[in-house]
Amino acid sequence: METELDQRVHAELMDARNDRECAISRTLQVLDGKWTTLIVRELLAGPLRFTELRAGIGPVSAKTLTDRLRALEHQGIITRTIYPEVPPRVVYELTEQGLSLRNVLHAMLRWGRTNPA
Amino acid sequence: METELDQRVHAELMDARNDRECAISRTLQVLDGKWTTLIVRELLAGPLRFTELRAGIGPVSAKTLTDRLRALEHQGIITRTIYPEVPPRVVYELTEQGLSLRNVLHAMLRWGRTNPA
DNA sequence: CGGTATCCAGCCTGATACTG
DNA sequence: CAGTATCAGGCTGGATACCG
């Protein structure tokens, strides 16, 4: 009963090989970098501040985290909102497009669970 | 009607944040490197030789391709079979574990299709 | 708090030459 | 054909210092 679905999935993946610029490559471009995917994972929980984000994803430098956040922002995956308070507060949040990456992350999660190191 | 599924997916992803070694990180480890995901994509079509693989994924050097193939082999994602002919023939093929990455690649494919550059 | 600026090390990757 | 060996470079990411 899973066969039909599997066949369709397989056919789609085979088509992908013929794309000049494979759609998979497009996704890889967005999730590029050592920390990007984990940033998205954190933000799936809801909007987060810079420091909260940093605490959640592991030992990343401020420079790198900033770089990745800027890249995601420019690609329309996240928004950056500044609240001009004292001390300043900056909140990052997934856009609709960013939220839709949930399916990719979920597939990764399931694979990792099923195939422990 | 999609809400229940979405809620379950979301709950799973939230759990993932609490994993000491997040299962997502595990997947990222396997699909590490600039070319690895594309190698898997190619092999989803079936067993391939070194040169065929190289032609399919783009401008990758022999050294890098060898490195990535060895890494995938050591992780149990692919097998490497040598046919001692003249000229020699070496065939790479996904293991069961490797095949199961199809779901991850498919999620990436769909996201890339839905969100063009 | 949430960055920026600068410098730098390491690693991934590639180019080239060569081999069983 | 399917690599290996070697060398070299670019880019990512980290350390440190400092700012609004």
CSV table of C-alpha atoms (C1' of nucleotides) in Angstrom, one decimal:
chain,number,residue,atom,x,y,z
A,1,MET,CA,0.0,0.0,0.0
A,2,GLU,CA,3.0,2.2,0.2
A,3,THR,CA,4.2,1.1,-3.2
A,4,GLU,CA,2.3,3.6,-5.3
A,5,LEU,CA,3.5,6.5,-3.2
A,6,ASP,CA,7.0,5.3,-3.3
A,7,GLN,CA,6.9,5.0,-7.0
A,8,ARG,CA,5.7,8.6,-7.3
A,9,VAL,CA,8.4,9.8,-5.0
A,10,HIS,CA,11.0,7.9,-6.9
A,11,ALA,CA,9.7,9.3,-10.2
A,12,GLU,CA,9.9,12.9,-8.9
A,13,LEU,CA,13.4,12.3,-7.6
A,14,MET,CA,14.5,11.0,-11.0
A,15,ASP,CA,13.0,14.0,-12.7
A,16,ALA,CA,15.1,16.2,-10.4
A,17,ARG,CA,18.3,14.8,-12.0
A,18,ASN,CA,17.3,16.5,-15.2
A,19,ASP,CA,16.8,20.0,-13.8
A,20,ARG,CA,19.4,22.4,-14.9
A,21,GLU,CA,19.4,23.8,-11.5
A,22,CYS,CA,18.1,20.9,-9.4
A,23,ALA,CA,15.5,22.0,-6.8
A,24,ILE,CA,17.5,20.1,-4.2
A,25,SER,CA,20.4,22.3,-4.8
A,26,ARG,CA,18.2,25.3,-4.2
A,27,THR,CA,17.3,23.9,-0.7
A,28,LEU,CA,20.9,23.1,0.0
A,29,GLN,CA,21.8,26.7,-0.8
A,30,VAL,CA,19.3,28.0,1.7
A,31,LEU,CA,20.3,25.5,4.4
A,32,ASP,CA,24.0,26.2,3.7
A,33,GLY,CA,26.5,26.5,6.5
A,34,LYS,CA,27.3,24.6,9.6
A,35,TRP,CA,24.6,26.1,11.8
A,36,THR,CA,21.8,27.2,9.5
A,37,THR,CA,19.6,24.1,9.9
A,38,LEU,CA,19.8,24.3,13.6
A,39,ILE,CA,18.8,28.0,13.6
A,40,VAL,CA,15.7,27.0,11.7
A,41,ARG,CA,15.0,24.2,14.1
A,42,GLU,CA,15.2,26.7,17.1
A,43,LEU,CA,12.9,29.2,15.4
A,44,LEU,CA,10.3,26.5,14.7
A,45,ALA,CA,9.6,26.8,18.4
A,46,GLY,CA,8.6,30.4,17.9
A,47,PRO,CA,10.3,33.9,17.8
A,48,LEU,CA,13.6,34.1,19.6
A,49,ARG,CA,16.1,36.7,20.6
A,50,PHE,CA,19.8,36.6,19.6
A,51,THR,CA,21.0,35.3,22.9
A,52,GLU,CA,18.3,32.7,23.2
A,53,LEU,CA,19.0,31.5,19.8
A,54,ARG,CA,22.7,31.2,20.5
A,55,ALA,CA,22.1,29.3,23.7
A,56,GLY,CA,19.9,26.8,21.9
A,57,ILE,CA,22.0,25.8,19.0
A,58,GLY,CA,25.4,25.2,20.6
A,59,PRO,CA,28.9,26.8,20.6
A,60,VAL,CA,28.6,29.2,17.7
A,61,SER,CA,30.5,32.5,17.6
A,62,ALA,CA,28.5,35.8,17.5
A,63,LYS,CA,30.1,36.6,14.1
A,64,THR,CA,29.0,33.3,12.5
A,65,LEU,CA,25.5,33.5,14.0
A,66,THR,CA,25.1,37.0,12.7
A,67,ASP,CA,26.3,36.0,9.3
A,68,ARG,CA,23.9,33.1,9.1
A,69,LEU,CA,21.0,35.2,10.4
A,70,ARG,CA,21.7,37.9,7.8
A,71,ALA,CA,21.8,35.3,5.0
A,72,LEU,CA,18.5,33.8,6.1
A,73,GLU,CA,17.0,37.3,6.3
A,74,HIS,CA,18.1,38.2,2.8
A,75,GLN,CA,16.6,35.0,1.5
A,76,GLY,CA,13.3,35.7,3.1
A,77,ILE,CA,13.4,32.8,5.5
A,78,ILE,CA,13.4,34.9,8.7
A,79,THR,CA,12.5,38.4,9.8
A,80,ARG,CA,14.5,40.6,12.1
A,81,THR,CA,12.6,43.0,14.4
A,82,ILE,CA,14.3,45.6,16.5
A,83,TYR,CA,12.5,46.9,19.6
A,84,PRO,CA,14.3,50.1,20.5
A,85,GLU,CA,14.3,49.6,24.2
A,86,VAL,CA,17.0,49.7,26.8
A,87,PRO,CA,18.6,47.3,26.7
A,88,PRO,CA,17.8,46.7,23.0
A,89,ARG,CA,15.8,43.7,22.0
A,90,VAL,CA,16.0,42.0,18.7
A,91,VAL,CA,13.7,39.2,17.7
A,92,TYR,CA,14.1,36.7,14.9
A,93,GLU,CA,11.1,34.9,13.5
A,94,LEU,CA,10.4,32.5,10.6
A,95,THR,CA,8.5,33.8,7.6
A,96,GLU,CA,5.8,31.7,6.0
A,97,GLN,CA,8.6,30.5,3.6
A,98,GLY,CA,10.8,29.7,6.6
A,99,LEU,CA,8.0,27.8,8.3
A,100,SER,CA,7.6,25.6,5.3
A,101,LEU,CA,11.1,24.2,5.9
A,102,ARG,CA,9.5,22.3,8.7
A,103,ASN,CA,8.9,19.4,6.4
A,104,VAL,CA,12.6,19.2,5.4
A,105,LEU,CA,13.7,19.3,9.1
A,106,HIS,CA,11.1,16.7,10.0
A,107,ALA,CA,12.4,14.3,7.4
A,108,MET,CA,15.9,14.8,8.7
A,109,LEU,CA,14.7,14.2,12.3
A,110,ARG,CA,13.0,11.0,11.4
A,111,TRP,CA,16.0,9.7,9.5
A,112,GLY,CA,18.4,10.6,12.3
A,113,ARG,CA,16.1,8.8,14.8
A,114,THR,CA,15.8,5.7,12.7
A,115,ASN,CA,19.6,5.6,12.0
A,116,PRO,CA,21.5,6.4,15.1
A,117,ALA,CA,25.2,6.8,14.8
B,1,MET,CA,-7.7,18.0,8.3
B,2,GLU,CA,-4.0,18.7,8.1
B,3,THR,CA,-4.0,20.2,11.5
B,4,GLU,CA,-3.6,17.1,13.5
B,5,LEU,CA,-0.7,15.9,11.5
B,6,ASP,CA,0.9,19.3,11.6
B,7,GLN,CA,0.6,19.3,15.4
B,8,ARG,CA,2.3,16.0,15.7
B,9,VAL,CA,5.1,17.1,13.4
B,10,HIS,CA,5.5,20.2,15.4
B,11,ALA,CA,5.6,18.3,18.7
B,12,GLU,CA,8.2,16.0,17.4
B,13,LEU,CA,10.4,18.9,16.2
B,14,MET,CA,10.1,20.5,19.6
B,15,ASP,CA,11.2,17.3,21.3
B,16,ALA,CA,14.2,17.3,19.0
B,17,ARG,CA,15.5,20.5,20.7
B,18,ASN,CA,15.9,18.6,23.9
B,19,ASP,CA,18.0,15.8,22.5
B,20,ARG,CA,21.5,15.9,23.8
B,21,GLU,CA,22.6,15.0,20.3
B,22,CYS,CA,19.7,16.1,18.1
B,23,ALA,CA,18.7,13.6,15.5
B,24,ILE,CA,18.8,16.4,13.0
B,25,SER,CA,22.5,16.9,13.6
B,26,ARG,CA,23.0,13.2,13.0
B,27,THR,CA,21.5,13.6,9.5
B,28,LEU,CA,23.5,16.7,8.9
B,29,GLN,CA,26.6,14.8,9.7
B,30,VAL,CA,25.9,12.2,7.1
B,31,LEU,CA,24.9,14.7,4.4
B,32,ASP,CA,27.9,16.8,5.2
B,33,GLY,CA,30.0,18.4,2.5
B,34,LYS,CA,29.2,20.3,-0.7
B,35,TRP,CA,28.5,17.3,-2.9
B,36,THR,CA,27.2,14.5,-0.6
B,37,THR,CA,23.5,15.1,-1.0
B,38,LEU,CA,23.9,15.2,-4.8
B,39,ILE,CA,25.8,11.9,-4.7
B,40,VAL,CA,22.9,10.3,-2.9
B,41,ARG,CA,20.5,11.9,-5.4
B,42,GLU,CA,22.3,10.3,-8.3
B,43,LEU,CA,22.5,6.9,-6.6
B,44,LEU,CA,18.8,6.9,-6.0
B,45,ALA,CA,18.5,6.2,-9.7
B,46,GLY,CA,20.5,2.9,-9.2
B,47,PRO,CA,24.1,1.7,-9.0
B,48,LEU,CA,26.6,3.9,-10.8
B,49,ARG,CA,30.3,3.8,-11.7
B,50,PHE,CA,32.7,6.5,-10.6
B,51,THR,CA,32.7,8.3,-13.9
B,52,GLU,CA,29.0,8.2,-14.3
B,53,LEU,CA,28.5,9.6,-10.8
B,54,ARG,CA,31.0,12.4,-11.5
B,55,ALA,CA,29.2,13.3,-14.8
B,56,GLY,CA,25.9,13.4,-13.0
B,57,ILE,CA,26.6,15.7,-10.1
B,58,GLY,CA,28.6,18.5,-11.6
B,59,PRO,CA,32.2,19.9,-11.6
B,60,VAL,CA,33.6,17.9,-8.7
B,61,SER,CA,37.3,16.9,-8.5
B,62,ALA,CA,38.2,13.2,-8.4
B,63,LYS,CA,39.8,13.8,-5.0
B,64,THR,CA,36.8,15.3,-3.4
B,65,LEU,CA,34.4,12.7,-4.9
B,66,THR,CA,36.6,9.9,-3.6
B,67,ASP,CA,36.7,11.5,-0.2
B,68,ARG,CA,32.9,11.8,-0.1
B,69,LEU,CA,32.3,8.3,-1.3
B,70,ARG,CA,34.7,6.9,1.3
B,71,ALA,CA,32.9,8.8,4.0
B,72,LEU,CA,29.5,7.5,2.8
B,73,GLU,CA,30.9,4.0,2.6
B,74,HIS,CA,32.3,4.1,6.2
B,75,GLN,CA,28.9,5.4,7.4
B,76,GLY,CA,27.1,2.5,5.8
B,77,ILE,CA,25.2,4.6,3.3
B,78,ILE,CA,26.7,3.1,0.2
B,79,THR,CA,28.6,0.0,-0.9
B,80,ARG,CA,31.6,-0.1,-3.1
B,81,THR,CA,32.0,-3.1,-5.4
B,82,ILE,CA,35.1,-3.7,-7.5
B,83,TYR,CA,34.9,-5.9,-10.5
B,84,PRO,CA,38.5,-6.9,-11.3
B,85,GLU,CA,38.3,-6.5,-15.0
B,86,VAL,CA,40.4,-4.7,-17.5
B,87,PRO,CA,39.7,-1.9,-17.5
B,88,PRO,CA,38.6,-2.0,-13.8
B,89,ARG,CA,35.1,-1.3,-12.9
B,90,VAL,CA,33.9,0.0,-9.6
B,91,VAL,CA,30.2,0.3,-8.8
B,92,TYR,CA,28.6,2.4,-6.0
B,93,GLU,CA,25.2,1.5,-4.7
B,94,LEU,CA,23.0,2.7,-1.8
B,95,THR,CA,22.5,0.4,1.1
B,96,GLU,CA,19.1,0.1,2.7
B,97,GLN,CA,20.1,2.8,5.1
B,98,GLY,CA,21.2,5.0,2.1
B,99,LEU,CA,17.9,4.4,0.3
B,100,SER,CA,16.0,5.6,3.3
B,101,LEU,CA,17.5,9.0,2.8
B,102,ARG,CA,15.1,9.3,-0.1
B,103,ASN,CA,12.5,10.9,2.2
B,104,VAL,CA,14.9,13.6,3.2
B,105,LEU,CA,15.9,14.3,-0.4
B,106,HIS,CA,12.3,14.4,-1.4
B,107,ALA,CA,11.4,16.9,1.2
B,108,MET,CA,14.3,19.1,-0.1
B,109,LEU,CA,13.1,18.6,-3.6
B,110,ARG,CA,9.6,19.8,-2.8
B,111,TRP,CA,10.7,22.8,-0.9
B,112,GLY,CA,13.0,23.8,-3.7
B,113,ARG,CA,10.3,23.5,-6.2
B,114,THR,CA,7.8,25.5,-4.1
B,115,ASN,CA,10.4,28.2,-3.3
B,116,PRO,CA,12.4,29.0,-6.4
B,117,ALA,CA,15.3,31.4,-6.1
C,1,DC,C1',21.9,43.1,24.7
C,2,DG,C1',23.2,42.6,20.3
C,3,DG,C1',26.0,43.3,17.7
C,4,DT,C1',30.6,45.0,14.4
C,5,DA,C1',35.6,45.0,13.0
C,6,DT,C1',39.6,42.6,12.4
C,7,DC,C1',42.6,39.0,12.1
C,8,DC,C1',43.6,34.3,11.5
C,9,DA,C1',43.5,29.0,11.6
C,10,DG,C1',41.7,25.0,9.7
C,11,DC,C1',39.4,22.5,6.5
C,12,DC,C1',37.3,21.6,2.4
C,13,DT,C1',38.0,21.6,-2.2
C,14,DG,C1',40.4,21.9,-6.5
C,15,DA,C1',44.3,21.6,-10.0
C,16,DT,C1',47.9,18.8,-11.5
C,17,DA,C1',50.6,14.9,-12.1
C,18,DC,C1',51.0,10.2,-11.8
C,19,DT,C1',49.6,4.8,-11.3
C,20,DG,C1',47.6,-0.2,-11.1
D,1,DC,C1',38.9,3.4,-15.6
D,2,DA,C1',39.4,4.7,-11.1
D,3,DG,C1',41.7,6.2,-8.6
D,4,DT,C1',46.3,8.3,-5.3
D,5,DA,C1',49.6,11.9,-4.0
D,6,DT,C1',50.8,16.4,-3.5
D,7,DC,C1',50.4,21.1,-3.3
D,8,DA,C1',47.8,25.3,-3.0
D,9,DG,C1',43.9,28.4,-2.3
D,10,DG,C1',39.4,30.2,-0.8
D,11,DC,C1',36.0,30.4,2.3
D,12,DT,C1',33.9,29.2,6.7
D,13,DG,C1',34.0,29.8,11.1
D,14,DG,C1',36.3,31.2,15.5
D,15,DA,C1',38.9,34.5,18.9
D,16,DT,C1',39.4,38.9,20.4
D,17,DA,C1',38.4,43.6,21.1
D,18,DC,C1',35.2,47.1,21.0
D,19,DC,C1',30.6,49.9,20.3
D,20,DG,C1',25.5,52.0,20.4
